[in-house]
Short mmCIF file of C-alpha atoms and ligand atoms in Angstrom, two decimals:
data_model
loop_
_atom_site.label_atom_id
_atom_site.label_comp_id
_atom_site.label_asym_id
_atom_site.label_seq_id
_atom_site.Cartn_x
_atom_site.Cartn_y
_atom_site.Cartn_z
CA MET A 1 46.67 56.72 13.72
CA CYS A 2 45.93 56.44 10.01
CA GLY A 3 48.06 55.93 6.92
CA ILE A 4 48.55 53.97 3.72
CA ASP A 5 50.44 50.66 3.65
CA CYS A 6 50.92 50.82 7.42
CA ALA A 7 49.38 47.46 8.43
CA ASP A 8 52.63 46.39 10.15
CA THR A 9 52.76 49.62 12.14
CA VAL A 10 49.08 49.20 13.06
CA ALA A 11 49.75 45.65 14.28
CA GLU A 12 52.73 46.90 16.35
CA LEU A 13 50.66 49.73 17.82
CA VAL A 14 47.79 47.44 18.76
CA ALA A 15 50.21 44.94 20.31
CA ALA A 16 51.95 47.74 22.26
CA SER A 17 48.63 49.24 23.36
CA ALA A 18 47.27 45.84 24.43
CA GLY A 19 50.61 44.93 25.99
CA ALA A 20 49.50 45.30 29.59
CA ALA A 21 46.29 43.31 28.98
CA ASP A 22 45.93 39.65 29.97
CA SER A 23 44.13 38.69 26.76
CA VAL A 24 42.44 40.13 23.69
CA LEU A 25 38.84 39.70 22.57
CA PHE A 26 39.13 40.29 18.82
CA VAL A 27 35.68 41.05 17.37
CA MET A 28 35.95 41.14 13.62
CA ASP A 29 33.85 41.44 10.52
CA GLY A 30 33.99 38.11 8.67
CA ALA A 31 34.56 40.08 5.45
CA VAL A 32 37.94 41.44 6.58
CA ALA A 33 39.57 38.19 7.67
CA SER A 34 42.51 38.65 5.30
CA HIS A 35 43.23 42.17 6.64
CA ALA A 36 42.85 40.95 10.22
CA ALA A 37 45.12 37.90 9.93
CA PRO A 38 48.47 39.74 10.30
CA VAL A 39 47.16 41.80 13.21
CA ILE A 40 45.85 38.70 15.01
CA SER A 41 49.07 36.87 14.28
CA ARG A 42 51.17 39.72 15.77
CA LEU A 43 48.91 39.93 18.86
CA SER A 44 48.97 36.17 19.37
CA GLU A 45 52.77 36.21 19.69
CA HIS A 46 52.43 37.52 23.25
CA LEU A 47 48.75 37.53 24.18
CA ARG A 48 45.95 34.98 24.28
CA THR A 49 43.64 36.19 21.52
CA GLU A 50 40.01 35.03 21.37
CA THR A 51 38.45 35.76 18.00
CA VAL A 52 34.76 36.27 17.25
CA GLN A 53 33.59 36.67 13.64
CA VAL A 54 30.49 38.78 13.14
CA VAL A 55 28.14 38.87 10.14
CA ALA A 56 27.80 42.61 9.57
CA THR A 57 24.13 43.23 8.87
CA GLU A 58 21.78 45.74 10.49
CA SER A 59 19.40 42.95 11.55
CA ASN A 60 22.31 41.35 13.42
CA LYS A 61 23.22 44.58 15.24
CA THR A 62 21.33 43.67 18.41
CA LEU A 63 21.64 43.46 22.18
CA SER A 64 21.34 39.71 21.75
CA LEU A 65 24.55 39.63 19.64
CA VAL A 66 26.34 41.79 22.24
CA GLY A 67 25.14 39.36 24.94
CA ASP A 68 26.37 36.34 22.96
CA ILE A 69 29.81 37.90 22.46
CA ALA A 70 30.05 38.78 26.17
CA GLU A 71 29.03 35.20 27.14
CA PHE A 72 31.65 33.80 24.73
CA ALA A 73 34.29 36.15 26.19
CA VAL A 74 33.62 35.13 29.78
CA SER A 75 33.53 31.43 28.86
CA ARG A 76 37.00 31.85 27.27
CA GLY A 77 38.50 33.51 30.32
CA VAL A 78 38.45 37.12 29.13
CA THR A 79 38.73 39.37 32.22
CA ARG A 80 38.43 43.03 33.17
CA GLY A 81 42.14 43.23 32.40
CA SER A 82 41.55 42.25 28.76
CA VAL A 83 41.17 44.50 25.75
CA VAL A 84 38.40 44.39 23.15
CA VAL A 85 39.52 45.02 19.56
CA GLY A 86 36.78 45.76 17.01
CA MET A 87 37.90 45.39 13.39
CA GLY A 88 35.37 46.06 10.63
CA GLY A 89 32.82 48.57 9.47
CA GLY A 90 30.54 50.74 11.59
CA MET A 91 28.36 47.79 12.54
CA VAL A 92 31.22 45.80 14.09
CA GLY A 93 32.63 48.99 15.64
CA ASN A 94 29.33 49.65 17.41
CA VAL A 95 28.90 46.04 18.52
CA ALA A 96 32.50 45.78 19.79
CA GLY A 97 32.19 49.23 21.41
CA LEU A 98 29.02 48.35 23.28
CA THR A 99 30.45 44.97 24.32
CA ALA A 100 33.57 46.71 25.69
CA ALA A 101 31.43 49.24 27.57
CA LEU A 102 29.25 46.57 29.21
CA LEU A 103 31.72 43.74 29.84
CA PHE A 104 32.88 44.01 33.48
CA ARG A 105 31.31 47.52 33.42
CA GLY A 106 34.06 48.65 31.06
CA THR A 107 36.94 46.95 29.25
CA ARG A 108 39.57 48.73 27.17
CA LEU A 109 38.57 49.24 23.53
CA ILE A 110 40.58 49.49 20.29
CA HIS A 111 38.93 50.37 16.97
CA LEU A 112 40.38 49.16 13.64
CA PRO A 113 37.94 50.59 11.06
CA THR A 114 37.78 49.03 7.59
CA THR A 115 35.06 51.02 5.77
CA PRO A 116 34.76 54.74 4.95
CA VAL A 117 31.78 55.11 7.30
CA ALA A 118 33.74 53.55 10.13
CA ALA A 119 37.12 55.20 9.47
CA PHE A 120 35.90 58.72 8.68
CA ASP A 121 32.76 58.90 10.77
CA SER A 122 31.66 56.38 13.36
CA VAL A 123 34.97 55.90 15.18
CA VAL A 124 35.33 59.69 15.45
CA SER A 125 32.45 59.45 17.93
CA VAL A 126 32.03 57.78 21.31
CA LYS A 127 28.46 56.65 20.60
CA GLN A 128 28.11 52.86 20.81
CA ALA A 129 24.64 51.54 20.08
CA VAL A 130 22.66 48.68 18.62
CA ASN A 131 19.20 48.54 17.08
CA LEU A 132 15.90 47.64 18.66
CA ARG A 133 12.94 46.37 16.65
CA GLY A 134 11.46 49.85 17.01
CA GLY A 135 14.38 51.74 15.51
CA LYS A 136 18.06 52.27 14.76
CA ASN A 137 20.67 52.72 17.49
CA LEU A 138 18.05 52.93 20.26
CA SER A 139 20.05 51.03 22.87
CA GLY A 140 23.59 51.95 23.78
CA THR A 141 25.96 54.16 25.65
CA TYR A 142 29.00 56.42 25.28
CA TYR A 143 32.38 54.78 25.41
CA ALA A 144 35.72 56.03 24.14
CA PRO A 145 38.37 53.81 22.54
CA SER A 146 41.95 54.01 23.81
CA LEU A 147 43.29 53.62 20.26
CA ILE A 148 41.98 54.03 16.71
CA ALA A 149 44.25 52.77 13.95
CA CYS A 150 43.66 52.22 10.26
CA ASP A 151 45.55 51.23 7.15
CA LEU A 152 43.56 52.96 4.41
CA ARG A 153 44.45 50.03 2.10
CA TRP A 154 41.85 48.01 4.06
CA LEU A 155 39.18 50.28 2.57
CA GLU A 156 40.16 49.36 -0.99
CA THR A 157 38.36 46.01 -0.78
CA VAL A 158 35.05 47.73 0.02
CA PRO A 159 32.84 47.29 -3.08
CA PRO A 160 32.75 50.55 -5.13
CA GLU A 161 29.01 51.07 -4.67
CA GLN A 162 29.30 50.69 -0.91
CA LEU A 163 32.31 53.00 -0.86
CA ARG A 164 30.31 55.73 -2.61
CA THR A 165 27.23 55.37 -0.40
CA GLY A 166 29.49 55.49 2.67
CA LEU A 167 30.85 58.83 1.52
CA SER A 168 27.45 60.44 2.03
CA GLU A 169 28.52 61.03 5.65
CA MET A 170 31.37 63.19 4.27
CA VAL A 171 28.84 65.01 2.09
CA LYS A 172 26.86 65.59 5.28
CA ASN A 173 29.94 67.05 7.01
CA VAL A 174 30.52 69.48 4.17
CA LEU A 175 26.86 70.53 3.80
CA ALA A 176 26.12 70.87 7.51
CA VAL A 177 29.45 71.77 9.15
CA ILE A 178 32.39 72.63 6.87
CA PRO A 179 31.11 74.01 3.53
CA GLU A 180 34.57 75.54 3.03
CA GLN A 181 35.74 72.00 2.20
CA TRP A 182 33.32 71.80 -0.77
CA ASP A 183 36.04 71.79 -3.46
CA THR A 184 38.17 69.23 -1.60
CA LEU A 185 35.21 66.89 -1.37
CA MET A 186 34.18 67.42 -5.01
CA HIS A 187 37.74 66.55 -6.12
CA ALA A 188 37.80 63.48 -3.86
CA LEU A 189 34.43 62.28 -5.19
CA ALA A 190 35.66 62.76 -8.77
CA ALA A 191 38.79 60.72 -7.94
CA VAL A 192 36.65 57.89 -6.47
CA SER A 193 34.41 57.97 -9.54
CA GLU A 194 37.46 57.67 -11.82
CA GLY A 195 38.90 54.75 -9.84
CA ARG A 196 41.62 56.84 -8.14
CA THR A 197 40.27 55.88 -4.71
CA THR A 198 43.61 55.63 -2.91
CA GLU A 199 44.37 59.23 -3.88
CA ALA A 200 41.03 60.38 -2.43
CA LEU A 201 41.10 58.51 0.89
CA PRO A 202 43.47 60.82 2.85
CA HIS A 203 41.35 63.86 1.84
CA LEU A 204 38.19 62.10 2.93
CA PHE A 205 39.84 61.21 6.23
CA ASP A 206 40.72 64.91 6.72
CA ILE A 207 37.11 65.92 6.04
CA GLY A 208 35.87 63.44 8.65
CA VAL A 209 38.32 64.53 11.31
CA THR A 210 38.14 68.29 10.60
CA ALA A 211 34.36 68.27 10.92
CA LYS A 212 34.04 66.11 14.01
CA VAL A 213 37.02 66.69 16.28
CA PRO A 214 36.12 70.26 17.43
CA PHE A 215 32.71 68.98 18.54
CA LEU A 216 34.21 66.03 20.46
CA GLY A 217 35.81 68.47 22.90
CA ARG A 218 32.72 70.64 23.37
CA ASP A 219 29.93 68.07 23.15
CA PRO A 220 31.46 64.57 23.35
CA ARG A 221 28.09 62.90 23.93
CA GLU A 222 26.64 64.55 20.84
CA ARG A 223 23.62 65.74 22.81
CA LYS A 224 23.76 69.47 22.07
CA GLU A 225 25.48 71.22 19.19
CA ALA A 226 26.93 67.95 17.81
CA LEU A 227 23.38 66.83 17.04
CA VAL A 228 24.08 68.59 13.75
CA PHE A 229 25.75 65.30 12.68
CA GLU A 230 22.22 63.85 12.67
CA TYR A 231 21.62 65.86 9.49
CA GLY A 232 19.74 63.66 7.03
CA HIS A 233 19.39 60.88 9.59
CA THR A 234 15.74 61.42 10.57
CA MET A 235 14.31 60.34 7.22
CA GLY A 236 17.54 58.39 6.56
CA HIS A 237 17.18 55.98 9.50
CA ALA A 238 13.48 55.50 8.77
CA LEU A 239 14.18 54.66 5.09
CA GLU A 240 17.03 52.34 6.02
CA LEU A 241 14.91 50.35 8.46
CA ALA A 242 11.70 50.41 6.44
CA SER A 243 13.53 49.13 3.36
CA ARG A 244 14.69 46.11 5.39
CA GLY A 245 18.23 46.21 4.09
CA ALA A 246 17.40 47.19 0.49
CA MET A 247 18.82 50.62 1.24
CA LYS A 248 22.18 51.00 2.99
CA HIS A 249 22.82 53.53 5.74
CA GLY A 250 24.81 56.03 3.65
CA GLU A 251 22.40 55.95 0.76
CA ALA A 252 19.40 56.44 3.04
CA VAL A 253 21.16 59.38 4.72
CA ALA A 254 21.79 60.97 1.31
CA TRP A 255 18.06 60.87 0.48
CA GLY A 256 17.38 62.05 4.03
CA MET A 257 19.58 65.14 3.47
CA LEU A 258 17.67 65.97 0.29
CA VAL A 259 14.40 65.62 2.22
CA ALA A 260 15.73 67.93 4.96
CA ALA A 261 16.86 70.47 2.34
CA GLU A 262 13.45 70.38 0.62
CA VAL A 263 11.70 70.89 3.99
CA SER A 264 13.95 73.80 4.92
CA HIS A 265 13.44 75.40 1.49
CA ARG A 266 9.66 75.06 1.81
CA LEU A 267 9.73 76.60 5.27
CA GLY A 268 11.55 79.61 3.78
CA PHE A 269 15.02 79.03 5.25
CA LEU A 270 17.31 77.36 2.72
CA THR A 271 17.75 79.27 -0.53
CA GLY A 272 17.12 77.68 -3.93
CA GLU A 273 20.86 77.86 -4.56
CA ASP A 274 21.71 75.91 -1.40
CA LEU A 275 18.99 73.38 -2.25
CA ARG A 276 20.54 72.91 -5.70
CA SER A 277 23.96 72.46 -4.06
CA HIS A 278 22.49 69.52 -2.13
CA TYR A 279 21.29 67.85 -5.34
CA ARG A 280 24.56 68.63 -7.11
CA ILE A 281 26.88 67.09 -4.52
CA ILE A 282 24.65 64.07 -3.87
CA ASP A 283 24.50 63.48 -7.62
CA ARG A 284 28.31 63.08 -7.47
CA LEU A 285 27.92 60.10 -5.14
CA GLU A 286 26.47 58.21 -8.15
CA LEU A 287 24.06 56.33 -5.91
CA PRO A 288 22.17 53.31 -7.21
CA PRO A 289 18.70 54.03 -8.66
CA ALA A 290 16.32 54.29 -5.72
CA ARG A 291 12.98 55.48 -7.03
CA ALA A 292 11.46 52.01 -7.19
CA ARG A 293 12.89 50.98 -3.83
CA ILE A 294 11.53 54.10 -2.11
CA GLY A 295 8.22 53.59 -3.89
CA ALA A 296 8.03 50.04 -2.51
CA ILE A 297 8.23 51.23 1.10
CA ASP A 298 4.97 51.24 3.05
CA PRO A 299 4.33 54.92 3.94
CA MET A 300 2.55 53.95 7.17
CA ALA A 301 5.60 51.94 8.28
CA LEU A 302 7.85 54.87 7.38
CA GLU A 303 5.72 57.32 9.39
CA ALA A 304 5.72 54.93 12.36
CA LEU A 305 9.54 54.78 12.23
CA LEU A 306 9.77 58.57 11.98
CA SER A 307 7.80 58.84 15.19
CA THR A 308 10.35 56.67 17.06
CA ASP A 309 13.38 58.56 15.75
CA ASN A 310 16.24 58.60 18.26
CA LYS A 311 16.13 62.42 18.62
CA ARG A 312 12.71 62.14 20.26
CA GLY A 313 12.67 63.82 23.66
CA TYR A 314 15.13 66.66 23.00
CA LEU A 315 12.36 69.11 22.03
CA ARG A 316 8.74 69.38 23.00
CA CYS A 317 6.96 68.25 19.82
CA ALA A 318 3.29 67.75 18.96
CA ASP A 319 2.20 64.15 18.30
CA ASP A 320 2.46 64.61 14.55
CA GLU A 321 5.87 66.32 14.67
CA VAL A 322 9.43 65.04 14.52
CA ALA A 323 12.52 66.89 15.80
CA MET A 324 15.08 67.07 13.01
CA VAL A 325 18.16 68.98 11.85
CA LEU A 326 17.48 71.67 9.25
CA LEU A 327 19.98 74.09 7.72
CA GLN A 328 19.26 77.78 7.20
CA SER A 329 22.31 77.90 4.95
CA LEU A 330 25.22 75.56 4.29
CA GLY A 331 27.14 74.99 7.53
CA ASN A 332 24.52 76.85 9.53
CA PRO A 333 21.91 74.72 11.35
CA LEU A 334 18.67 76.19 12.67
CA VAL A 335 18.38 76.26 16.45
CA THR A 336 14.89 76.24 17.95
CA GLY A 337 14.50 79.36 20.12
CA GLY A 338 16.41 79.12 23.39
CA SER A 339 16.75 75.32 23.35
CA GLY A 340 20.36 75.29 22.18
CA TYR A 341 19.55 72.20 20.11
CA PRO A 342 20.13 72.36 16.35
CA LEU A 343 16.71 70.74 15.97
CA VAL A 344 13.40 71.93 14.56
CA PRO A 345 9.95 70.34 15.03
CA VAL A 346 8.60 69.37 11.60
CA ARG A 347 5.25 67.77 10.82
CA ARG A 348 5.52 64.20 9.59
CA GLY A 349 3.21 65.07 6.70
CA THR A 350 5.68 67.76 5.55
CA LEU A 351 8.49 65.21 5.64
CA MET A 352 6.50 62.66 3.67
CA SER A 353 5.57 65.27 1.08
CA ALA A 354 9.23 66.36 0.78
CA LEU A 355 10.21 62.70 0.30
CA HIS A 356 7.73 62.52 -2.55
CA THR A 357 9.37 65.54 -4.21
CA VAL A 358 12.86 64.07 -3.76
CA THR A 359 11.74 60.71 -5.15
CA GLU A 360 10.36 62.43 -8.24
CA HIS A 361 13.82 63.91 -8.87
CA ILE A 362 15.81 60.72 -8.43
CA PRO A 363 17.00 59.44 -11.81
CA GLU A 364 15.66 56.02 -12.73
CA GLU A 365 19.02 54.94 -14.09
CA ARG A 366 22.49 55.76 -12.89
CA SER A 367 23.46 57.26 -16.23
CA ALA A 368 20.55 59.71 -16.12
CA ARG A 369 21.04 63.07 -14.41
CA TRP A 370 18.72 64.67 -11.91
CA LYS A 371 15.51 66.16 -13.23
CA LYS A 372 16.31 69.77 -13.87
CA SER A 373 12.82 71.31 -14.19
CA SER A 374 11.96 72.13 -10.60
CA LEU A 375 15.57 72.57 -9.51
CA SER A 376 16.58 75.35 -11.82
N1 NAD B 401 28.55 55.43 16.27
C1 NAD B 401 28.32 56.30 15.35
O1 NAD B 401 28.41 57.45 15.61
C2 NAD B 401 27.98 55.85 13.94
C3 NAD B 401 28.13 56.75 12.89
C4 NAD B 401 27.84 56.33 11.58
C5 NAD B 401 27.40 55.03 11.35
N2 NAD B 401 27.25 54.19 12.42
C6 NAD B 401 26.78 52.81 12.18
O2 NAD B 401 27.67 52.17 11.28
C7 NAD B 401 26.95 51.20 10.52
C8 NAD B 401 27.25 51.37 9.05
O3 NAD B 401 28.64 51.18 8.88
P1 NAD B 401 29.28 50.68 7.50
O4 NAD B 401 28.79 51.52 6.41
O5 NAD B 401 30.73 50.59 7.74
O6 NAD B 401 28.59 49.28 7.26
P2 NAD B 401 28.80 47.83 7.89
O7 NAD B 401 29.65 47.83 9.07
O8 NAD B 401 27.43 47.27 8.02
O9 NAD B 401 29.56 47.07 6.70
C9 NAD B 401 28.94 46.98 5.43
C10 NAD B 401 29.45 45.75 4.67
O10 NAD B 401 30.84 45.91 4.37
C11 NAD B 401 31.57 44.73 4.71
N3 NAD B 401 32.93 45.17 4.93
C12 NAD B 401 33.45 45.84 5.98
N4 NAD B 401 34.74 46.16 5.75
C13 NAD B 401 35.04 45.69 4.51
C14 NAD B 401 36.22 45.73 3.70
N5 NAD B 401 37.33 46.36 4.08
N6 NAD B 401 36.19 45.11 2.49
C15 NAD B 401 35.05 44.51 2.04
N7 NAD B 401 33.90 44.47 2.76
C16 NAD B 401 33.90 45.05 3.98
C17 NAD B 401 30.78 44.19 5.87
O11 NAD B 401 30.98 42.83 6.05
C18 NAD B 401 29.34 44.47 5.45
O12 NAD B 401 28.90 43.47 4.59
C19 NAD B 401 25.48 51.40 10.84
O13 NAD B 401 25.10 50.40 11.76
C20 NAD B 401 25.43 52.76 11.50
O14 NAD B 401 24.38 52.89 12.43
C21 NAD B 401 27.54 54.56 13.68
#
């Protein structure tokens, strides 16, 4: 359930959905305390509600945090008849989701997403994972929530820069799955850029749901055709981790999509026009200048992270290759012969060289536009 100015309805729905539970474990992002207060207050009218505040950083998204929350829950009398509510961005959603999956081998889960990444992307997925030192989302499971509810007003307190970087997952949906929604997304991005965010949010929600829902029925574990949603994430995850927080998930995925497009173009698949479309739409995200931050990343560390990417094992790859999503045209991923996976083995050196090309194109200042020379 999703709407605007519907916080009361959300609180009622959560209370009704949790009604049969004996208590609630409310895992929330410390940054959304003011949005959470009315929901917690409504729940507490009839149910014992134990609240845990989480600091939402990638370095905190660990098995150890999940363990601490589970220990806290048991110490406070949470039982298998309780319900776990996760309210926050994608980080809290994943942590609450994995806690719900593991606690008593499965406790009911409710997602209340508060960021664009969470509301339009991560909760429309049953993947629940945390990071290991060796890489992003390497430890987790699949677990479905019994309710997802969101008042889009919650998203309005997300800082503008974070809002825009988060929308790169919607850019991914349009480039890799639903290119027919190109104009809708361009209009929504223009609205966000002009401060008309509330107007854009329902369209962005539609883009998230339209792209993902058909795959949830056919490939709910995102292990076959739904791997297409990993577009941009091979280089993206590596950049995000190697930058140690200097680059947020959505931003890193945006650069990762450009790297994937450059690779596909070099391998003779993606046309110059489709490559330019990638630069054009990512330009509209108005991402923060990244050339210096990418330049500061140790290439050896980046290559090491590429080699532990979470798509390892789907395809037989040589030691110097990485399995990644490439497009042959917009909305049309390449499938390696007979495997059924929308994945292609690519040499790490090719990826690093494509990253160099992308970095050269990134404007040094936000006001500057992309270098035109080699794109036209
Ligand atoms: N399971 C999946 O399929 C899936 C898909 C995409 C992303 N993810 C995961 O989601 C995470 C990224 O999610 P994210 O972009 O939401 O980031 P996040 O959850 O890390 O939140 C980013 C920041 O926003 C703050 N915040 C959250 N809601 C806010 C609000 N309404 N107002 C103001 N500040 C707010 C948080 O405190 C944090 O500082 C990553 O860990 C990524 O791996 C998972």
